[in-house]
Structures are given as C-alpha cells and as structure tokens.
PDB file of C-alpha atoms in Angstrom:
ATOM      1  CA  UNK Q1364      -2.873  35.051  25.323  1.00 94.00           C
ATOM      2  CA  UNK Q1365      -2.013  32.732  22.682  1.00 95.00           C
ATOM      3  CA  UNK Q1366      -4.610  30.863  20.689  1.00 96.00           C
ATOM      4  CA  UNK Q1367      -7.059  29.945  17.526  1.00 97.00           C
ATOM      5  CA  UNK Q1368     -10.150  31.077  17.552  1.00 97.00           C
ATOM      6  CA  UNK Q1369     -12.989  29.505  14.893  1.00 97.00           C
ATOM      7  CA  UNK Q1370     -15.834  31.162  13.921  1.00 97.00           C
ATOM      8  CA  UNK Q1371     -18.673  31.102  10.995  1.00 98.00           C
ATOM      9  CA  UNK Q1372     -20.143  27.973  11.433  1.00 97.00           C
ATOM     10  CA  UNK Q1373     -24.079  27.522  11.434  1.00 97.00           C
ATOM     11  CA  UNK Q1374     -27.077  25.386   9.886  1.00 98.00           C
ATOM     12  CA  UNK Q1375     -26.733  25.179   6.272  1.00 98.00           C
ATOM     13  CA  UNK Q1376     -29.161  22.711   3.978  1.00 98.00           C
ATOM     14  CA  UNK Q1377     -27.265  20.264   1.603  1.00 98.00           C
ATOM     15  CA  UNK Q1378     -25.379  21.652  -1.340  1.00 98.00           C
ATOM     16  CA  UNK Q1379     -25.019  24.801   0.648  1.00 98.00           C
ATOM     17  CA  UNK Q1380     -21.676  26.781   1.263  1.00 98.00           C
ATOM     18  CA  UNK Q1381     -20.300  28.583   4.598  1.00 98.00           C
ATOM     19  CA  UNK Q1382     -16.740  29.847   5.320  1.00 98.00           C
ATOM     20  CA  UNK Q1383     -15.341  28.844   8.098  1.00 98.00           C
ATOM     21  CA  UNK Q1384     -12.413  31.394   9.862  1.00 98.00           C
ATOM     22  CA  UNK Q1385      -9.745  30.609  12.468  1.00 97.00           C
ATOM     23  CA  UNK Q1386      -8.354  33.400  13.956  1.00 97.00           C
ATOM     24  CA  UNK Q1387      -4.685  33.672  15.216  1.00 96.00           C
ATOM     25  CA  UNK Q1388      -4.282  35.514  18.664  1.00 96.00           C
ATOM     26  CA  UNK Q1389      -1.063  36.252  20.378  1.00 96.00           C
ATOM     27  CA  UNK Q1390       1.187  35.427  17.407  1.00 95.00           C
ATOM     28  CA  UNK Q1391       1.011  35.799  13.792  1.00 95.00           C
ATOM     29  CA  UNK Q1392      -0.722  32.891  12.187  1.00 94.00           C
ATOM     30  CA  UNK Q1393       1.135  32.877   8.507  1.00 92.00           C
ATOM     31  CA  UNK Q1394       4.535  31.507  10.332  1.00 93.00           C
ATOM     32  CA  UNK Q1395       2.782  28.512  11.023  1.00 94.00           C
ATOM     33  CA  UNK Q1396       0.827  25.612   9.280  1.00 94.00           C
ATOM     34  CA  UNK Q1397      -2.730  25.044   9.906  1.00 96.00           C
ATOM     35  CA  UNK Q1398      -4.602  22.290   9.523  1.00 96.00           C
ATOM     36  CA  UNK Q1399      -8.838  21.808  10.052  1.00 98.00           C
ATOM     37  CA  UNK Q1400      -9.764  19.222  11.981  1.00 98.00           C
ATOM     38  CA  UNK Q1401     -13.561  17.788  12.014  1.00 98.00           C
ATOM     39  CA  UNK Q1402     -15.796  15.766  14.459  1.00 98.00           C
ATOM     40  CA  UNK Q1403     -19.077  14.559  14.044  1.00 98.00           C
ATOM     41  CA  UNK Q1404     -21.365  14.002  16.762  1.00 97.00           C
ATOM     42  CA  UNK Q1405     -20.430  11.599  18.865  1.00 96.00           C
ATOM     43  CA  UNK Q1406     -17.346  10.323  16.611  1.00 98.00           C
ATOM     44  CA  UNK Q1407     -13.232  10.750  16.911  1.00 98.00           C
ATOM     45  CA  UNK Q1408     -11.231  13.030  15.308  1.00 98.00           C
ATOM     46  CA  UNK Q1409     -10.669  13.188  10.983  1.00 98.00           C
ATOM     47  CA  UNK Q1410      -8.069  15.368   9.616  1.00 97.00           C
ATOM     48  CA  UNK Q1411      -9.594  17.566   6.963  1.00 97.00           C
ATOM     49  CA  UNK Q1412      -6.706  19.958   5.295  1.00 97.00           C
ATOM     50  CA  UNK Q1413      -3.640  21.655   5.703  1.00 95.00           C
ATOM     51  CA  UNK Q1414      -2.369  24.719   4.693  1.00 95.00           C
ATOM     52  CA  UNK Q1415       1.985  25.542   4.898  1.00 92.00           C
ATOM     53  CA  UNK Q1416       2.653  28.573   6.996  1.00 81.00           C
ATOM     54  CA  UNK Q1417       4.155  30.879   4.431  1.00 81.00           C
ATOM     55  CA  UNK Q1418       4.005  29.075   1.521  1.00 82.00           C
ATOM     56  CA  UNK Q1419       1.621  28.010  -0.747  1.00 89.00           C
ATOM     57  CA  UNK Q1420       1.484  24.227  -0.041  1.00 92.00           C
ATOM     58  CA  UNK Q1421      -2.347  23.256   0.721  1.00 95.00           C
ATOM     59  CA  UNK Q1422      -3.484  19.454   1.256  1.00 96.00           C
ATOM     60  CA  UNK Q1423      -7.263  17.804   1.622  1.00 97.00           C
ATOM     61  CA  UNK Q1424      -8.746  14.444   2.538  1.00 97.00           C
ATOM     62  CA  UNK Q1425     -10.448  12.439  -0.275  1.00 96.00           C
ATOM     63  CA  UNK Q1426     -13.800  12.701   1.480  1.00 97.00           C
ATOM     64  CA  UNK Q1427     -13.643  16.634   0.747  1.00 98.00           C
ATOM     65  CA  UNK Q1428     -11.441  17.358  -1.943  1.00 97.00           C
ATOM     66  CA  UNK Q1429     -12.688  19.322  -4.724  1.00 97.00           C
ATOM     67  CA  UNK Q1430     -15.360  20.704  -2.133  1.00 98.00           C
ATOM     68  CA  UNK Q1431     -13.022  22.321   0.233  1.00 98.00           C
ATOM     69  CA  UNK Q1432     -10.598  24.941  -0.014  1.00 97.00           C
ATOM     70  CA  UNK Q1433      -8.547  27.052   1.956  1.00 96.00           C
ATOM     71  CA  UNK Q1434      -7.551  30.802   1.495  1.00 93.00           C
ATOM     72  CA  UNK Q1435      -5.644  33.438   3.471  1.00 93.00           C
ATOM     73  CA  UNK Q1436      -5.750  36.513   4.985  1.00 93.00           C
ATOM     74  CA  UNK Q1437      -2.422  37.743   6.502  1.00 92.00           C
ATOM     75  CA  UNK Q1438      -3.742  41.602   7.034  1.00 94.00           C
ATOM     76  CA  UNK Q1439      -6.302  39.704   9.471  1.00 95.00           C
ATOM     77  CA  UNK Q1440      -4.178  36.883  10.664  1.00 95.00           C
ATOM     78  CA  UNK Q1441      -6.362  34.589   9.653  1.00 96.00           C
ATOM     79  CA  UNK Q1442      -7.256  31.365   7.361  1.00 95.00           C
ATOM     80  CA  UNK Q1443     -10.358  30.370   6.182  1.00 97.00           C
ATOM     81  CA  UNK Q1444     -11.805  27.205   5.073  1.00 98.00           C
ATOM     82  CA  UNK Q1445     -14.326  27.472   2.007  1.00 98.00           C
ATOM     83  CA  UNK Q1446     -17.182  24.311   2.536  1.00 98.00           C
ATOM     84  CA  UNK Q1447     -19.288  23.728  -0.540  1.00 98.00           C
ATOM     85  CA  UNK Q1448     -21.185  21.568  -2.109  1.00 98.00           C
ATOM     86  CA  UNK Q1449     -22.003  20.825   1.509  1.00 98.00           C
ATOM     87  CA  UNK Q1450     -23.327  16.773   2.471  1.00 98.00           C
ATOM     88  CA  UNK Q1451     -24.870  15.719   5.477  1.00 98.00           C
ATOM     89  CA  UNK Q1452     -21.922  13.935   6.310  1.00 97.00           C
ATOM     90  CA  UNK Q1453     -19.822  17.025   6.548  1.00 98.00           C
ATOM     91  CA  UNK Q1454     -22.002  17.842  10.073  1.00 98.00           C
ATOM     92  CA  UNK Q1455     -19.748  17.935  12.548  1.00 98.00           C
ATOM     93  CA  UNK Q1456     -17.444  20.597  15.134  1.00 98.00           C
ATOM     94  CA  UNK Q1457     -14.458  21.756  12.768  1.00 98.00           C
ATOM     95  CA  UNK Q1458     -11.841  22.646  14.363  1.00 98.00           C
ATOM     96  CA  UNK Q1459      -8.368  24.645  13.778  1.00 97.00           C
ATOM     97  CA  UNK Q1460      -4.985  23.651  14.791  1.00 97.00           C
ATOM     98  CA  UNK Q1461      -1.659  25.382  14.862  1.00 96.00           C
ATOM     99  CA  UNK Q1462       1.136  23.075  13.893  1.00 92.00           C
ATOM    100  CA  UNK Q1463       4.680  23.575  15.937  1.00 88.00           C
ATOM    101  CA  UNK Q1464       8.030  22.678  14.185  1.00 83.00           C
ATOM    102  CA  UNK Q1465       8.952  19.813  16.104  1.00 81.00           C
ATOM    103  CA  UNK Q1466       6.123  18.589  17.662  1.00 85.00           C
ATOM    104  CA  UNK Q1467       3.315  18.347  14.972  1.00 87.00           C
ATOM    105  CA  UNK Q1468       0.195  19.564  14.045  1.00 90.00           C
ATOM    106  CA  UNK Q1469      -1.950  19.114  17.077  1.00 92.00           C
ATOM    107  CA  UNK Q1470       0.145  21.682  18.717  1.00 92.00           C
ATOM    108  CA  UNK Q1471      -2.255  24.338  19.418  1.00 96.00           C
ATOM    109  CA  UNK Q1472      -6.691  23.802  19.285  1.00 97.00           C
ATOM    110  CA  UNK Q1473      -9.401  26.725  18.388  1.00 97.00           C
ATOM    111  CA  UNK Q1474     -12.514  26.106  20.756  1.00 97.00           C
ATOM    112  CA  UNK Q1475     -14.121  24.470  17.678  1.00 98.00           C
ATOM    113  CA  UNK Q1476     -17.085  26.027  14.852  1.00 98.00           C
ATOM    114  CA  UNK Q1477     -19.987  23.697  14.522  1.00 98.00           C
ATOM    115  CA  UNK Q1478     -21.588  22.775  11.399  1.00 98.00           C
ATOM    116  CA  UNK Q1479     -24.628  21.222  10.712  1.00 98.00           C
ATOM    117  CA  UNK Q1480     -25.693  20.483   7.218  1.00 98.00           C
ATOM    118  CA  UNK Q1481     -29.896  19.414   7.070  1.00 97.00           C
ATOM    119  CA  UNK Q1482     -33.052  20.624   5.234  1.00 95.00           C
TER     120      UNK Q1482
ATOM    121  CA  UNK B 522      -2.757   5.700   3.543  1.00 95.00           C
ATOM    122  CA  UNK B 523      -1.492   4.711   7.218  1.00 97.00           C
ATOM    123  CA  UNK B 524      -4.006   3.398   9.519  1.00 98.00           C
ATOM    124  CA  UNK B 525      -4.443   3.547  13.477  1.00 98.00           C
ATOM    125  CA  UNK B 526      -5.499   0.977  15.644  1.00 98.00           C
ATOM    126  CA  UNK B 527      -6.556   2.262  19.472  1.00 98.00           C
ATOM    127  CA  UNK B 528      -7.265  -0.406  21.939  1.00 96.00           C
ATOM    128  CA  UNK B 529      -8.915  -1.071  24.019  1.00 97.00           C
ATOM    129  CA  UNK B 530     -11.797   1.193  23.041  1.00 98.00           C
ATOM    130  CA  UNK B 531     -13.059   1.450  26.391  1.00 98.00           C
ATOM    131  CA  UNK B 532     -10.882   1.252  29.769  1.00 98.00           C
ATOM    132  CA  UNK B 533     -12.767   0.957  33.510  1.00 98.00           C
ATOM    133  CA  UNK B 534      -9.939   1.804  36.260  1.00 98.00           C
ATOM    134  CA  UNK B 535      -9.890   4.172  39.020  1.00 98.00           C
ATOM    135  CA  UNK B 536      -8.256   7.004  40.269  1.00 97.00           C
ATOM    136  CA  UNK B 537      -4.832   5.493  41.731  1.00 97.00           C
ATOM    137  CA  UNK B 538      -4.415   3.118  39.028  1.00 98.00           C
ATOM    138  CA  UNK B 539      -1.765   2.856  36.200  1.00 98.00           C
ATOM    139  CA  UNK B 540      -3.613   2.834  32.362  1.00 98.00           C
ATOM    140  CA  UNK B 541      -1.861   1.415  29.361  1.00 98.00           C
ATOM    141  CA  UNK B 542      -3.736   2.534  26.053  1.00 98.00           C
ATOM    142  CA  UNK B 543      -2.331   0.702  23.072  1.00 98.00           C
ATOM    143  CA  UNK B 544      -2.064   2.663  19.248  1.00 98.00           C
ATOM    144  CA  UNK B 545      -1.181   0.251  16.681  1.00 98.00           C
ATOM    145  CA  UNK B 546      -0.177   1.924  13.173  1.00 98.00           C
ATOM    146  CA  UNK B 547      -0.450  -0.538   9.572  1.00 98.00           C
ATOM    147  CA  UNK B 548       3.278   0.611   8.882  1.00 98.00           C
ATOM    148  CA  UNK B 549       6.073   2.297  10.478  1.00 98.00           C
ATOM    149  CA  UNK B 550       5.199   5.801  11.688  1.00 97.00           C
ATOM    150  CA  UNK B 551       8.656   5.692  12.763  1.00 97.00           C
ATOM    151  CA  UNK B 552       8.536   8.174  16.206  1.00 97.00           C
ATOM    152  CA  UNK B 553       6.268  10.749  14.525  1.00 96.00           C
ATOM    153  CA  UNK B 554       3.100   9.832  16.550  1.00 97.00           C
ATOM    154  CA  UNK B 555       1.160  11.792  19.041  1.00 97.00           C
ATOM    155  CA  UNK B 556      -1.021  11.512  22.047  1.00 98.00           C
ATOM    156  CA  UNK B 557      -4.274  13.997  22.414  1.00 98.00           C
ATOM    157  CA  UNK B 558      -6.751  14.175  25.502  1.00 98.00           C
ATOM    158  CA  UNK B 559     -10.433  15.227  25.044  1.00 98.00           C
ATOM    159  CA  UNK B 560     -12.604  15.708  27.122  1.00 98.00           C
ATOM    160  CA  UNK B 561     -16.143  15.960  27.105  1.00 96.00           C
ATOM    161  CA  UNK B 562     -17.285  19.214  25.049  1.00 96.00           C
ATOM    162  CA  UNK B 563     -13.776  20.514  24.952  1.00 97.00           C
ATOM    163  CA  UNK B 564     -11.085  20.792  22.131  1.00 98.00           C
ATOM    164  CA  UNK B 565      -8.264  18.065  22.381  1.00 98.00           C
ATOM    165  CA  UNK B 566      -5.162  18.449  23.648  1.00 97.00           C
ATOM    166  CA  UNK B 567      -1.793  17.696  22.801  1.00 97.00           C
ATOM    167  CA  UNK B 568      -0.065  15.477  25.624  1.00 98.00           C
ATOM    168  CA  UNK B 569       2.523  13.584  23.733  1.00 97.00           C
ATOM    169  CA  UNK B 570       4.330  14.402  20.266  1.00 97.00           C
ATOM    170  CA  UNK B 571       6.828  12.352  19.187  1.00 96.00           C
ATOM    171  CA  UNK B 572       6.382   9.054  20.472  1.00 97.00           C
ATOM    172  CA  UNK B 573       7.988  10.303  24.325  1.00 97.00           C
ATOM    173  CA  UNK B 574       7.828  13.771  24.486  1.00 97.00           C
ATOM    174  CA  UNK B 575       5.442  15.522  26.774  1.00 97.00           C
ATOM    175  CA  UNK B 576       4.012  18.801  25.372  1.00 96.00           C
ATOM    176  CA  UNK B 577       4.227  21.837  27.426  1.00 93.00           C
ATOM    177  CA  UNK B 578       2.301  21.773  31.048  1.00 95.00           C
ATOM    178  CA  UNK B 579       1.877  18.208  30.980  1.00 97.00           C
ATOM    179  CA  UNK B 580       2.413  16.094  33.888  1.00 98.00           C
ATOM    180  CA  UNK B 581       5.007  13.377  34.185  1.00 98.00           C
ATOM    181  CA  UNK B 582       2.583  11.084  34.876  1.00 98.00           C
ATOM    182  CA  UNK B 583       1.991  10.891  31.151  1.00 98.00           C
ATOM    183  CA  UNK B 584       4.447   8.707  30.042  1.00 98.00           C
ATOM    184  CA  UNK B 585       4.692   7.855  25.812  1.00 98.00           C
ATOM    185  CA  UNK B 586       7.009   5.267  24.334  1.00 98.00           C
ATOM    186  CA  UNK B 587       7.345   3.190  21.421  1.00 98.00           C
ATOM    187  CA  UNK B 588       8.310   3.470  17.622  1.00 98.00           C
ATOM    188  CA  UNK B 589       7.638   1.682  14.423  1.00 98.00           C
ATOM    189  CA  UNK B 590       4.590   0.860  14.568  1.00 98.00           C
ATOM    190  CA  UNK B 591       3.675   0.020  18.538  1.00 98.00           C
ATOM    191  CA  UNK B 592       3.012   2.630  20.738  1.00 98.00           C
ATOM    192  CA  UNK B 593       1.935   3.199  24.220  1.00 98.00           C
ATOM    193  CA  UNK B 594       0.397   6.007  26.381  1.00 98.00           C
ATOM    194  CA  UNK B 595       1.177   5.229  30.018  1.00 98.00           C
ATOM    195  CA  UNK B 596      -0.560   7.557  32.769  1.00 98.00           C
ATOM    196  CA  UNK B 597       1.242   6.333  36.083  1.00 97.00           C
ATOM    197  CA  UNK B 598      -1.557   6.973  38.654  1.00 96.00           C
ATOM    198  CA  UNK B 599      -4.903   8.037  37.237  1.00 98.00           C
ATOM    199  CA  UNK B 600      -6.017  11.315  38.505  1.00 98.00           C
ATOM    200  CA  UNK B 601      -9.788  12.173  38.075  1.00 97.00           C
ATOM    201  CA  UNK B 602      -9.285  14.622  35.744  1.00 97.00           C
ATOM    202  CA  UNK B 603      -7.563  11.631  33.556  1.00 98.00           C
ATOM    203  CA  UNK B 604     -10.943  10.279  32.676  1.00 98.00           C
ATOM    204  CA  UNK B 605     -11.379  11.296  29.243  1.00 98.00           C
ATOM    205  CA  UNK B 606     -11.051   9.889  25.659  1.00 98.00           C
ATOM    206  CA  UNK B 607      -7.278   9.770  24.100  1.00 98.00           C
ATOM    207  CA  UNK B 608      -6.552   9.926  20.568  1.00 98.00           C
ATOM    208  CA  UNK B 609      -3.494   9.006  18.767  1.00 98.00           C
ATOM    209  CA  UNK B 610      -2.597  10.820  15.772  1.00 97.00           C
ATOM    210  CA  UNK B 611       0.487  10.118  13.351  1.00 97.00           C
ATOM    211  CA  UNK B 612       2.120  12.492  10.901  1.00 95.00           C
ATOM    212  CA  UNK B 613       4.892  10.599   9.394  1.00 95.00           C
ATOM    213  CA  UNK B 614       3.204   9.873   6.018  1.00 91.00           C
ATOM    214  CA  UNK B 615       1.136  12.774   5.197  1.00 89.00           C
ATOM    215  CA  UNK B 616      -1.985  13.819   3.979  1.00 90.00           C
ATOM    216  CA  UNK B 617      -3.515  12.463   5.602  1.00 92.00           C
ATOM    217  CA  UNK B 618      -2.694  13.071   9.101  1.00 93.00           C
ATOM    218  CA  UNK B 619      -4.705   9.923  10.332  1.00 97.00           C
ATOM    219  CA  UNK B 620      -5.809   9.765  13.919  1.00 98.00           C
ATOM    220  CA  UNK B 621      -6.899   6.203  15.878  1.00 98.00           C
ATOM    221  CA  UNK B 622     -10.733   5.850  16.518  1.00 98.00           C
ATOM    222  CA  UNK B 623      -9.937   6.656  20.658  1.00 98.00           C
ATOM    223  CA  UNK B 624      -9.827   5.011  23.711  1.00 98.00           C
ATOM    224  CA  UNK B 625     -12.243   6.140  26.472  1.00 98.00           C
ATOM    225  CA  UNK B 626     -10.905   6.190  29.674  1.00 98.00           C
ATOM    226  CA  UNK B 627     -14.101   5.648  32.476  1.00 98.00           C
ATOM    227  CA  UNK B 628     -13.954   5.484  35.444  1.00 95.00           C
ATOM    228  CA  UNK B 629     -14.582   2.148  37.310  1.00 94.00           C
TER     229      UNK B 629
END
C-alpha cells in the first residue's frame, strides 16, 4: 500500500528539540518532494517546509525558519524534520505530504505526528 | 506572499443539496489552486488540483472551476459523508504554499 507515515512526535517543554520522521511506503520517497504541514488545535492548515525530491532545494515559512530544518535519509526512505528552539506556538499535528508532478503538493497525507510544546 | 480568502466560513445545508464554497486569492494563482477535505480527526484530502481536476477516487459530484483569482468548489448533491471542513490551498507563488482559513460544511 502506498503512503506516509509520521512518527516522533511527543510533549516537549519550550526551547526543546524533537525530530519528526515521515516514512515513505510503497514507493521510494527521494523521487518526490515533501512538504510538512502543521495544525494546531482546533485551527486550518499552515504550510511549514518543503524539501525537492532529489535535489537539494529545501524551503521554510518565516514563523519557523532558522528553527526548522529538514534532512534525509534515502537508505530508510525517509525525511525528517529537525524542531528546535521549540515555542508554544509550534503545538500542533504536523503532518507529511507527498507532492505529485502535476497535481501539487497535497497529493498524498501521513496520518499526522502530534506535538505539544508546554512546561 | 499570496493570500486566501474561504467563504463562507460556515455552510448549514443538507444531504440532497448543491454547496458552493467560495476561495478568493489577493493575486492571480492562475489555475494552480487546490481543493482538500478534512474531516474530523483525519488527515486532509486532496479532491481538486488544478482549479478542475478531480484527484484520483473522487466523485463527480465534486465539481472545481475558476482561475485568476476566483475559485469555486461545487459538490452537486451533498452526501453525508460531504459534511466536513474544505480547504483551499494554492501553489502558484511559492514558499509559501498558503492555504484559506476553511469552510465548514454542517449539516442543517
């Protein structure tokens, strides 16, 4: 079965650090791009980075660049997005999405990781 | 950066009726806007990319036009498993890929 899966999310106090994984399954994750996707409770939908399938292009939002950053892992068919210097503001479900050439970035949805930053 | 505007934010219909959810951008997105579905503890989903093109297993009662900047997400004859919030998300001038706020479609 194709699809994303996120994991390593969790309860982390303020100026804190997790890494957050998304997981291809069914189809080999570095041919596509990736982009994270956040939600805080009860809230839409804010794009949060990008990363180019096999190239090095990488993109953020202003709200967590320099904070942020995304690596990969091709042996493990898998991304991961580094959170530090974590806010409360940065609670919310992350979630990975698989990008299709041709009809955008919202192609394909992991089940979501969530995140809660508190003390 | 290129804003979305969803309206309205809330829409009471019921199952049988047609919805028309409105996604307004601040400057041309050209056709390079999409159409998600979420519902309620679930990842979205794509519907629409494109402006008009349905994304793979959706039904044709999904209907997505426009360009520019004015777009509109049509579903023909709401379905109960319609009810749900829709978000609109455009990747013609990127980063950032900006979504609307959402529309929640409840039923009446």
């Amino acid at each position: 079965e194709v699809q994303l899966v996120e994991s390593g999310g969790g309860l982390v106090q303020p100026g804190g650090s997790l890494r957050l994984s998304c997981a291809g399954s069914g189809f080999t994750l570095s041919n596509y791009e990736v982009n994270w996707v956040r939600q805080a409770p009860g809230k839409g939908l804010e794009w949060v980075a990008y990363s180019s399938g096999s190239g090095p292009t990488v993109a953020y939002s202003d709200s967590v660049r320099g904070r942020f950053t995304i690596s990969k892992d091709n042996a493990n068919n898998a991304l991961y997005l580094h959170l530090n210097s974590l806010r409360a503001n940065d609670t919310a479900v992350y979630y990975c999405t698989r990008g299709d050439y041709g009809s955008g970035p919202g192609s394909l949805w992991g089940q979501g990781t969530p995140v809660a930053v508190s003390s | 950066e290129i804003v979305l505007t969803q309206s309205p934010a809330t829409l009471s219909l019921s199952p049988g009726d047609r919805a028309t959810l409105s996604c307004r951008a601040s400057q041309s997105v050209r056709i390079y806007l999409a159409w998600y579905q979420q519902k309620p503890g679930q990842a979205p989903r794509l519907l629409i990319y494109d402006a008009s093109n349905r994304a793979t297993g959706i039904p044709a009662r999904f209907i997505g036009s426009g360009s520019g900047t004015d777009f509109t997400l049509t579903i023909t004859s709401l379905e109960p498993e319609d009810f749900a919030v829709y978000y609109c998300q455009q990747r013609s001038d990127w980063p950032p890929f900006t979504f609307g706020q959402g529309t929640k479609l409840e039923i009446k």
